[in-house]
Amino acid sequence: MSGLSDHWAGLSPVAQQFWIAVLKVAVIFNVLLGLFSFMTYAERRLLAFMQFRLGPNRTGPFGVLQPIADGIKLFFKEEVIPEGANRWVFVAAPAVAVVAAFLSIAVVPYGGPGLFQIADLEVGILYLFAISSLGVYAIVMAGWAANNKFTMLGGLRSAAQMFSYELALGLSWVGLIMLAGSFRIQDIVTAQKGGLGLLNWFCVVQFPAFIVYLIAATAEVNRTPFDLPEAETELVAGFHTEYSSMRFALLQMAEYVNMITVAAVGTSLFLGGWLSPLPLLPDSPLWFFVKFGLLLFFFIWLRGTLPRFRYDQLMHFGWKVLVPVATLWILVTAGLVTAGVPGFRR
Amino acid sequence: MPSAAPSASYLTSHSAILAFLLVVVGFVAVNLVLWKIIRPSRFSEEKLTTYECGENPTGSAWIQFNIRFYVFALLFIIFDVEAVFLLPWAVVFREIGPLAFLEGLVFIAILAIALAYVWRKGDLEWVRTEDRQV
């Protein structure tokens, strides 16, 4: 081992940084893949418990090998591209979905500066804003390309829903950017540090924005009660009705990774990221994963609890409630900061 | 604290994202190629029809759709530009002080009037009352 460490010390700083970056990317990517497969299992299992069913429990102990079995099965399924479909767009959509989904998580910090983040961008928030809005292209492409009425409706609905709620999502961040004075997510996390532990977090200081974020984020990732783009009971599966085998798996992966992303972003921006909830306990990446797990559970819990919105209700809620509330809250925050109210002064 | 000068790690962090992008694209490509190698292919005309609850599909799905989608898309563009302007405003808010608050107030007020106008015109309704009467 000393040979390796000598070799490491002999490398130039640029080469060291390069290898650290490669290692980080490799580790985080694999963790995400593992998390995705685990989430497919956990979601089915938890939903089953909430509905007094058993869920997948035959593959391995408690069914934990179910994601692997699913993966293998999907690899051995044939490729079906519908006759009237636009082949290029149909083929490209799942790939676009996966790439867009994975990329946005690159700026989320799991721990303090340094190792626990792929990229500590100065413009982290802007990056998130930009990349997360790419996901809608994939869904519209998937919905349009198949030349199926159900997917077309799913794609259209999804486009309108995603941009309506994206607006509220973006507006819900403005208040906390004001308090942190930075676009860098690492700065936003440390801005939530203070003597009061979890009372300093932005989910308390920016409570209305936090609620707007949670609702808008659920809608952004098309989860119940905002799963109108998929709506099994009316659109069979919405934009991915015509997808099967590996392409279906990729679309599914994009959905779960998107959910993971909004949970991770919510943890960093509103729940203090890797900060500890009590003033006496040390900060640690472990805290990040605890809060992150709770948010993921929250999304599954919602799905087990709430029915679906009707389309007009969805649009009304986004435009007449979320957008005005978020805008008003920006003004309130601005006023409180200007007046120098404690907690808004930092 | 906002740092005025671009950090030295600018390129490093962006290249890390590039590396991540390459890994993801590589992953998708490997999966699709592997799948292409091992998947079966049993061609049948029936399989290529789109799903329409078991009926034979009638016509193309690429048809005219509800004009309301356009109206909301236009609204989105207006208000998304608002959000984009508010983000940098929020970052420097503390440095500028009360003046920033006044300017933000005016800016948001103009947009609030716009939203109120659209609301009053009934364009935030998914099914407009005028349309219903027709």
Coordinates of C-alpha atoms in Angstrom, one line a residue:
Chain A
M1 CA 0.0 0.0 0.0
S2 CA 2.9 2.4 0.7
G3 CA 3.8 2.1 -3.0
L4 CA 0.4 3.4 -3.9
S5 CA 0.6 6.3 -1.4
D6 CA 4.1 7.2 -2.6
H7 CA 2.8 7.1 -6.2
W8 CA -0.1 9.4 -5.1
A9 CA 2.2 11.9 -3.4
G10 CA 4.3 12.0 -6.6
L11 CA 1.4 13.0 -8.8
S12 CA 0.9 16.6 -9.7
P13 CA -2.0 18.4 -7.9
V14 CA -3.9 18.5 -11.2
A15 CA -3.6 14.8 -11.6
Q16 CA -4.6 14.3 -8.0
Q17 CA -7.7 16.4 -8.5
F18 CA -8.5 14.5 -11.7
W19 CA -8.4 11.1 -9.9
I20 CA -10.4 12.4 -7.0
A21 CA -13.0 13.6 -9.4
V22 CA -13.1 10.3 -11.2
L23 CA -13.5 8.4 -7.9
K24 CA -16.3 10.7 -6.8
V25 CA -18.1 10.4 -10.0
A26 CA -17.8 6.6 -10.0
V27 CA -18.8 6.2 -6.3
I28 CA -21.8 8.6 -6.5
F29 CA -23.0 7.2 -9.8
N30 CA -23.0 3.6 -8.4
V31 CA -24.6 4.7 -5.2
L32 CA -27.4 6.4 -7.2
L33 CA -27.9 3.2 -9.2
G34 CA -28.1 1.2 -6.1
L35 CA -30.5 3.7 -4.5
F36 CA -32.7 3.6 -7.6
S37 CA -33.0 -0.2 -7.5
F38 CA -33.6 -0.1 -3.8
M39 CA -36.3 2.6 -4.3
T40 CA -38.2 0.5 -6.8
Y41 CA -38.3 -2.2 -4.2
A42 CA -39.0 0.0 -1.2
E43 CA -41.8 1.8 -2.9
R44 CA -43.7 -1.3 -3.8
R45 CA -43.1 -2.8 -0.4
L46 CA -44.1 0.3 1.6
L47 CA -47.2 0.9 -0.6
A48 CA -48.1 -2.7 -0.1
F49 CA -47.9 -2.3 3.7
M50 CA -50.0 0.9 3.5
Q51 CA -52.7 -1.0 1.5
F52 CA -52.6 -4.2 3.6
R53 CA -50.9 -6.2 1.0
L54 CA -47.6 -8.0 1.0
G55 CA -45.8 -6.6 -2.0
P56 CA -42.8 -8.4 -3.6
N57 CA -41.5 -10.9 -1.0
R58 CA -40.5 -14.0 -3.0
T59 CA -37.2 -13.1 -4.5
G60 CA -34.5 -13.4 -1.9
P61 CA -35.0 -12.6 1.8
F62 CA -38.1 -10.3 2.1
G63 CA -38.0 -9.9 -1.7
V64 CA -34.9 -7.6 -1.7
L65 CA -33.6 -9.2 -4.9
Q66 CA -36.7 -8.2 -6.8
P67 CA -35.1 -5.2 -8.5
I68 CA -32.3 -7.5 -9.9
A69 CA -34.9 -10.0 -11.1
D70 CA -36.8 -7.2 -12.8
G71 CA -33.7 -5.8 -14.4
I72 CA -32.7 -9.2 -15.8
K73 CA -36.2 -9.8 -17.1
L74 CA -36.3 -6.4 -18.9
F75 CA -33.0 -7.2 -20.6
F76 CA -34.5 -10.3 -22.2
K77 CA -37.5 -8.5 -23.6
E78 CA -37.9 -7.7 -27.3
E79 CA -37.8 -4.3 -28.8
V80 CA -41.2 -3.0 -30.1
I81 CA -41.4 0.3 -31.9
P82 CA -45.0 1.0 -33.0
E83 CA -45.6 1.2 -36.7
G84 CA -46.6 4.9 -37.0
A85 CA -44.0 6.1 -34.5
N86 CA -41.3 8.6 -35.2
R87 CA -38.4 6.2 -34.6
W88 CA -35.6 8.7 -33.8
V89 CA -37.6 10.6 -31.3
F90 CA -39.0 7.4 -29.8
V91 CA -35.6 5.9 -29.3
A92 CA -34.0 9.1 -28.1
A93 CA -36.5 10.0 -25.4
P94 CA -35.5 7.5 -22.7
A95 CA -31.9 8.3 -23.1
V96 CA -32.6 12.0 -22.8
A97 CA -34.7 11.3 -19.7
V98 CA -32.0 9.4 -18.0
V99 CA -29.2 11.8 -18.7
A100 CA -31.2 14.8 -17.6
A101 CA -32.3 13.1 -14.5
F102 CA -28.8 12.0 -13.4
L103 CA -27.1 15.3 -14.2
S104 CA -29.1 17.5 -11.9
I105 CA -28.0 15.7 -8.8
A106 CA -24.3 16.5 -9.5
V107 CA -24.4 19.8 -7.5
V108 CA -26.1 18.4 -4.4
P109 CA -23.7 18.2 -1.4
Y110 CA -23.9 15.2 0.9
G111 CA -21.4 16.6 3.4
G112 CA -19.0 19.5 3.9
P113 CA -17.0 21.0 1.0
G114 CA -14.6 18.7 -0.7
L115 CA -15.3 15.0 -1.2
F116 CA -19.1 14.8 -0.8
Q117 CA -20.2 16.4 -3.9
I118 CA -19.5 15.9 -7.6
A119 CA -19.3 19.6 -8.4
D120 CA -19.4 22.6 -6.0
L121 CA -20.6 25.1 -8.6
E122 CA -20.8 28.8 -7.8
V123 CA -24.1 28.8 -9.7
G124 CA -25.5 25.6 -8.3
I125 CA -29.0 26.8 -8.1
L126 CA -29.0 28.1 -11.6
Y127 CA -27.6 24.8 -12.8
L128 CA -30.3 22.9 -11.0
F129 CA -33.0 25.2 -12.5
A130 CA -31.6 24.6 -16.0
I131 CA -31.0 20.9 -15.9
S132 CA -34.1 19.9 -14.1
S133 CA -36.2 21.6 -16.7
L134 CA -34.7 19.4 -19.4
G135 CA -36.7 16.4 -18.1
V136 CA -39.8 17.8 -19.7
Y137 CA -38.4 17.4 -23.2
A138 CA -37.9 13.7 -22.7
I139 CA -41.5 13.2 -21.6
V140 CA -42.9 15.3 -24.4
M141 CA -40.7 13.5 -26.9
A142 CA -41.8 10.1 -25.5
G143 CA -45.4 11.1 -25.5
W144 CA -45.5 12.5 -29.0
A145 CA -43.2 10.0 -30.8
A146 CA -45.3 6.9 -30.2
N147 CA -48.2 8.1 -32.2
N148 CA -50.6 6.8 -29.7
K149 CA -53.5 8.8 -28.3
F150 CA -52.9 7.9 -24.7
T151 CA -49.2 8.8 -24.8
M152 CA -50.0 12.0 -26.7
L153 CA -52.4 13.1 -24.0
G154 CA -49.9 12.1 -21.3
G155 CA -47.1 14.1 -22.9
L156 CA -49.3 17.2 -23.4
R157 CA -50.6 17.1 -19.8
S158 CA -47.1 16.5 -18.5
A159 CA -45.7 19.5 -20.4
A160 CA -48.3 21.9 -19.1
Q161 CA -48.1 20.5 -15.6
M162 CA -44.3 20.5 -15.4
F163 CA -43.8 24.1 -16.6
S164 CA -46.6 25.4 -14.4
Y165 CA -45.1 23.9 -11.3
E166 CA -41.5 24.6 -12.3
L167 CA -42.4 28.2 -11.9
A168 CA -43.6 27.8 -8.3
L169 CA -40.5 25.6 -7.7
G170 CA -38.1 28.3 -8.9
L171 CA -40.0 31.0 -6.9
S172 CA -39.8 29.0 -3.7
W173 CA -36.0 29.2 -3.9
V174 CA -35.8 33.0 -4.1
G175 CA -36.4 33.6 -0.4
L176 CA -33.6 31.3 0.8
I177 CA -31.2 32.6 -1.8
M178 CA -31.9 36.1 -0.4
L179 CA -31.0 34.8 3.1
A180 CA -28.0 32.9 2.0
G181 CA -26.8 35.5 -0.5
S182 CA -25.4 32.9 -2.8
F183 CA -26.2 30.5 -5.6
R184 CA -23.8 27.9 -4.3
I185 CA -25.7 25.1 -2.6
Q186 CA -22.8 24.5 -0.1
D187 CA -23.3 28.2 1.1
I188 CA -27.0 27.7 1.4
V189 CA -26.5 24.7 3.6
T190 CA -24.0 26.5 5.9
A191 CA -26.3 29.6 6.0
Q192 CA -28.7 27.3 7.9
K193 CA -26.2 26.8 10.6
G194 CA -26.9 28.5 13.9
G195 CA -27.2 28.1 17.7
L196 CA -30.7 26.7 17.5
G197 CA -30.1 23.6 15.5
L198 CA -33.1 22.7 13.4
L199 CA -34.9 25.9 14.2
N200 CA -32.3 27.7 12.0
W201 CA -33.2 25.5 9.0
F202 CA -34.9 27.1 6.1
C203 CA -37.9 24.8 6.5
V204 CA -38.7 26.8 9.6
V205 CA -37.5 30.2 8.6
Q206 CA -38.9 29.8 5.1
F207 CA -41.9 27.7 6.0
P208 CA -44.3 28.8 3.3
A209 CA -41.6 28.4 0.7
F210 CA -40.9 24.9 2.0
I211 CA -44.5 23.9 1.6
V212 CA -44.6 25.4 -1.9
Y213 CA -41.4 23.5 -2.7
L214 CA -42.7 20.2 -1.5
I215 CA -45.9 20.5 -3.5
A216 CA -44.2 21.8 -6.7
A217 CA -41.5 19.1 -6.4
T218 CA -44.0 16.4 -6.2
A219 CA -45.7 17.8 -9.3
E220 CA -42.4 18.1 -11.1
V221 CA -41.6 14.5 -10.7
N222 CA -45.1 13.4 -11.7
R223 CA -45.9 11.6 -8.5
T224 CA -49.3 11.1 -6.9
P225 CA -51.4 13.3 -6.4
F226 CA -49.9 14.9 -9.5
D227 CA -49.4 11.8 -11.6
L228 CA -51.7 12.9 -14.4
P229 CA -49.2 12.3 -17.1
E230 CA -49.2 8.6 -16.2
A231 CA -52.7 8.1 -14.7
E232 CA -52.9 4.4 -15.0
T233 CA -56.7 4.4 -14.6
E234 CA -57.4 6.8 -17.5
L235 CA -54.4 7.0 -19.7
V236 CA -53.2 3.4 -19.1
A237 CA -49.6 4.6 -18.5
G238 CA -49.6 8.0 -20.1
F239 CA -46.4 9.0 -21.9
H240 CA -44.8 5.5 -21.6
T241 CA -47.7 3.3 -22.7
E242 CA -45.8 2.2 -25.8
Y243 CA -42.5 1.6 -24.2
S244 CA -41.3 -1.8 -23.2
S245 CA -38.2 -3.7 -22.1
M246 CA -35.0 -1.6 -21.7
R247 CA -36.4 1.7 -22.9
F248 CA -39.2 1.3 -20.3
A249 CA -36.6 0.6 -17.7
L250 CA -34.7 3.7 -18.6
L251 CA -37.8 5.9 -18.4
Q252 CA -38.6 4.3 -15.0
M253 CA -35.0 4.9 -13.9
A254 CA -35.3 8.6 -14.9
E255 CA -38.5 8.9 -12.8
Y256 CA -36.9 7.5 -9.7
V257 CA -33.7 9.4 -10.1
N258 CA -35.8 12.6 -10.5
M259 CA -37.6 11.8 -7.2
I260 CA -34.2 11.1 -5.6
T261 CA -33.0 14.5 -6.9
V262 CA -35.9 16.6 -5.6
A263 CA -35.6 14.8 -2.2
A264 CA -31.8 15.6 -2.1
V265 CA -32.3 19.2 -3.2
G266 CA -35.1 19.6 -0.6
T267 CA -32.8 18.2 2.0
S268 CA -30.0 20.6 1.1
L269 CA -32.0 23.8 0.6
F270 CA -34.6 23.4 3.3
L271 CA -33.6 20.7 5.8
G272 CA -30.1 21.9 6.5
G273 CA -28.4 19.3 4.3
W274 CA -25.6 17.7 6.4
L275 CA -26.1 19.9 9.4
S276 CA -27.1 18.2 12.7
P277 CA -30.6 18.9 14.0
L278 CA -29.4 19.6 17.6
P279 CA -26.8 22.2 18.5
L280 CA -24.7 19.8 20.5
L281 CA -24.4 16.9 18.0
P282 CA -21.7 17.1 15.3
D283 CA -22.6 17.8 11.7
S284 CA -22.1 14.8 9.5
P285 CA -23.1 13.4 6.0
L286 CA -25.1 10.8 8.0
W287 CA -27.6 13.6 8.8
F288 CA -28.0 14.2 5.2
F289 CA -29.0 10.7 4.5
V290 CA -31.4 10.5 7.4
K291 CA -33.3 13.6 6.2
F292 CA -33.1 12.5 2.6
G293 CA -34.5 9.1 3.6
L294 CA -37.4 10.8 5.4
L295 CA -38.2 12.9 2.4
L296 CA -38.2 9.9 0.1
F297 CA -40.5 8.1 2.5
F298 CA -42.7 11.2 2.4
F299 CA -43.1 10.9 -1.3
I300 CA -44.0 7.2 -1.1
W301 CA -46.4 7.9 1.8
L302 CA -48.1 10.6 -0.3
R303 CA -48.7 8.0 -3.0
G304 CA -50.2 5.6 -0.5
T305 CA -52.5 8.3 0.8
L306 CA -53.8 10.8 -1.7
P307 CA -56.0 10.4 -4.8
R308 CA -55.2 12.1 -8.1
F309 CA -56.1 15.7 -9.0
R310 CA -58.4 16.5 -11.8
Y311 CA -56.6 18.3 -14.6
D312 CA -58.4 21.7 -14.2
Q313 CA -57.9 21.5 -10.4
L314 CA -54.2 20.9 -11.0
M315 CA -53.8 24.0 -13.3
H316 CA -55.8 26.2 -11.0
F317 CA -53.9 25.1 -8.0
G318 CA -50.6 25.8 -9.6
W319 CA -51.5 29.2 -11.0
K320 CA -53.9 30.6 -8.5
V321 CA -52.5 29.3 -5.3
L322 CA -48.8 28.3 -5.6
V323 CA -47.5 31.1 -7.8
P324 CA -49.2 33.9 -5.9
V325 CA -48.2 32.4 -2.5
A326 CA -44.6 32.0 -3.6
T327 CA -44.5 35.5 -5.0
L328 CA -46.0 37.0 -1.9
W329 CA -43.6 35.2 0.3
I330 CA -40.7 36.6 -1.6
L331 CA -42.0 40.1 -0.8
V332 CA -42.5 39.2 2.8
T333 CA -39.0 37.8 3.1
A334 CA -37.6 40.8 1.3
G335 CA -39.5 43.1 3.7
L336 CA -38.3 41.2 6.8
V337 CA -34.7 41.2 5.6
T338 CA -34.8 44.9 5.0
A339 CA -36.4 45.5 8.4
G340 CA -33.6 43.4 9.9
V341 CA -35.9 41.0 11.8
P342 CA -33.9 38.5 13.8
G343 CA -33.6 35.2 11.9
F344 CA -33.7 37.1 8.7
R345 CA -30.7 39.1 9.4
R346 CA -28.1 36.4 9.9
Chain B
M1 CA -20.8 34.9 1.6
P2 CA -20.9 35.8 -2.0
S3 CA -17.5 35.7 -3.6
A4 CA -16.9 38.3 -6.3
A5 CA -14.0 36.7 -8.1
P6 CA -14.6 33.4 -10.0
S7 CA -13.1 30.6 -8.0
A8 CA -9.9 28.7 -9.1
S9 CA -11.9 25.5 -8.9
Y10 CA -14.2 26.7 -11.7
L11 CA -12.8 24.4 -14.3
T12 CA -12.4 21.5 -12.0
S13 CA -16.0 21.5 -10.9
H14 CA -17.3 21.9 -14.4
S15 CA -15.1 19.2 -15.7
A16 CA -16.4 16.9 -12.9
I17 CA -19.9 17.5 -14.3
L18 CA -18.6 16.7 -17.8
A19 CA -17.1 13.4 -16.4
F20 CA -20.4 12.6 -14.8
L21 CA -22.2 13.3 -18.1
L22 CA -19.9 11.0 -19.9
V23 CA -20.4 8.2 -17.3
V24 CA -24.2 8.5 -17.6
V25 CA -24.1 8.5 -21.4
G26 CA -21.7 5.6 -21.3
F27 CA -24.0 3.7 -19.0
V28 CA -27.0 4.2 -21.2
A29 CA -25.1 3.2 -24.3
V30 CA -23.6 0.0 -22.7
N31 CA -27.1 -1.0 -21.5
L32 CA -28.7 -0.5 -24.9
V33 CA -25.9 -2.3 -26.7
L34 CA -26.0 -5.2 -24.3
W35 CA -29.8 -5.3 -24.6
K36 CA -29.5 -5.3 -28.4
I37 CA -27.2 -8.3 -28.2
I38 CA -29.3 -10.5 -25.9
R39 CA -32.8 -9.5 -26.7
P40 CA -35.0 -11.8 -28.8
S41 CA -36.7 -10.6 -31.9
R42 CA -39.9 -12.3 -33.1
F43 CA -41.5 -10.1 -35.6
S44 CA -45.2 -9.9 -35.9
E45 CA -47.3 -7.3 -37.6
E46 CA -49.8 -7.2 -34.8
K47 CA -47.2 -6.2 -32.2
L48 CA -46.5 -3.0 -34.1
T49 CA -50.0 -1.5 -33.6
T50 CA -50.4 1.1 -31.0
Y51 CA -52.4 0.3 -27.9
E52 CA -56.0 1.5 -28.1
C53 CA -57.7 -0.7 -25.6
G54 CA -57.7 -3.7 -27.9
E55 CA -59.4 -1.9 -30.8
N56 CA -57.7 -1.3 -34.1
P57 CA -56.2 2.2 -33.9
T58 CA -58.1 4.8 -35.8
G59 CA -56.1 7.5 -37.5
S60 CA -53.0 9.3 -36.3
A61 CA -52.5 10.6 -32.8
W62 CA -50.9 13.7 -34.2
I63 CA -53.9 15.9 -34.1
Q64 CA -54.9 19.3 -33.1
F65 CA -55.0 19.7 -29.3
N66 CA -56.6 22.0 -26.8
I67 CA -55.5 25.6 -27.4
R68 CA -55.3 26.2 -23.6
F69 CA -52.0 24.4 -23.5
Y70 CA -50.6 27.3 -25.6
V71 CA -52.0 30.0 -23.4
F72 CA -50.4 28.4 -20.3
A73 CA -47.2 28.0 -22.2
L74 CA -47.2 31.7 -23.0
L75 CA -48.0 32.6 -19.4
F76 CA -45.2 30.3 -18.2
I77 CA -42.6 32.1 -20.4
I78 CA -43.6 35.5 -18.9
F79 CA -43.4 34.4 -15.4
D80 CA -40.4 32.2 -15.8
V81 CA -38.5 35.3 -17.0
E82 CA -39.7 36.9 -13.8
A83 CA -38.2 34.1 -11.8
V84 CA -34.9 34.4 -13.7
F85 CA -34.7 38.1 -12.9
L86 CA -35.6 37.5 -9.3
L87 CA -32.8 35.0 -8.7
P88 CA -29.8 37.4 -9.2
W89 CA -31.8 40.1 -7.4
A90 CA -32.1 37.8 -4.4
V91 CA -28.4 37.1 -4.3
V92 CA -27.3 40.7 -4.1
F93 CA -30.3 41.8 -2.1
R94 CA -28.4 42.3 1.2
E95 CA -25.6 44.2 -0.4
I96 CA -27.8 46.7 -2.0
G97 CA -30.2 47.2 0.9
P98 CA -33.6 49.0 1.0
L99 CA -33.3 50.3 -2.6
A100 CA -33.4 46.6 -3.8
F101 CA -36.5 46.1 -1.8
L102 CA -38.3 49.0 -3.5
E103 CA -37.2 48.0 -7.0
G104 CA -38.2 44.4 -6.3
L105 CA -41.5 45.7 -5.1
V106 CA -42.1 47.6 -8.3
F107 CA -41.1 44.7 -10.5
I108 CA -43.2 42.2 -8.7
A109 CA -46.1 44.6 -8.6
I110 CA -46.1 45.0 -12.4
L111 CA -46.1 41.2 -12.7
A112 CA -48.9 40.9 -10.1
I113 CA -51.0 43.3 -12.2
A114 CA -50.3 41.1 -15.2
L115 CA -51.4 38.0 -13.3
A116 CA -54.5 39.8 -12.0
Y117 CA -55.3 40.8 -15.6
V118 CA -54.9 37.3 -16.9
W119 CA -57.0 36.0 -13.9
R120 CA -59.7 38.5 -14.5
K121 CA -59.8 37.7 -18.2
G122 CA -60.5 34.1 -17.3
D123 CA -57.3 32.8 -18.9
L124 CA -56.3 30.9 -15.7
E125 CA -59.4 28.8 -16.0
W126 CA -58.8 25.5 -17.7
V127 CA -62.3 25.6 -19.2
R128 CA -63.1 29.2 -19.9
T129 CA -66.7 30.4 -19.3
E130 CA -67.0 32.0 -22.7
D131 CA -65.9 28.7 -24.3
R132 CA -68.5 26.9 -22.3
Q133 CA -71.3 29.1 -23.5
V134 CA -70.3 28.6 -27.1

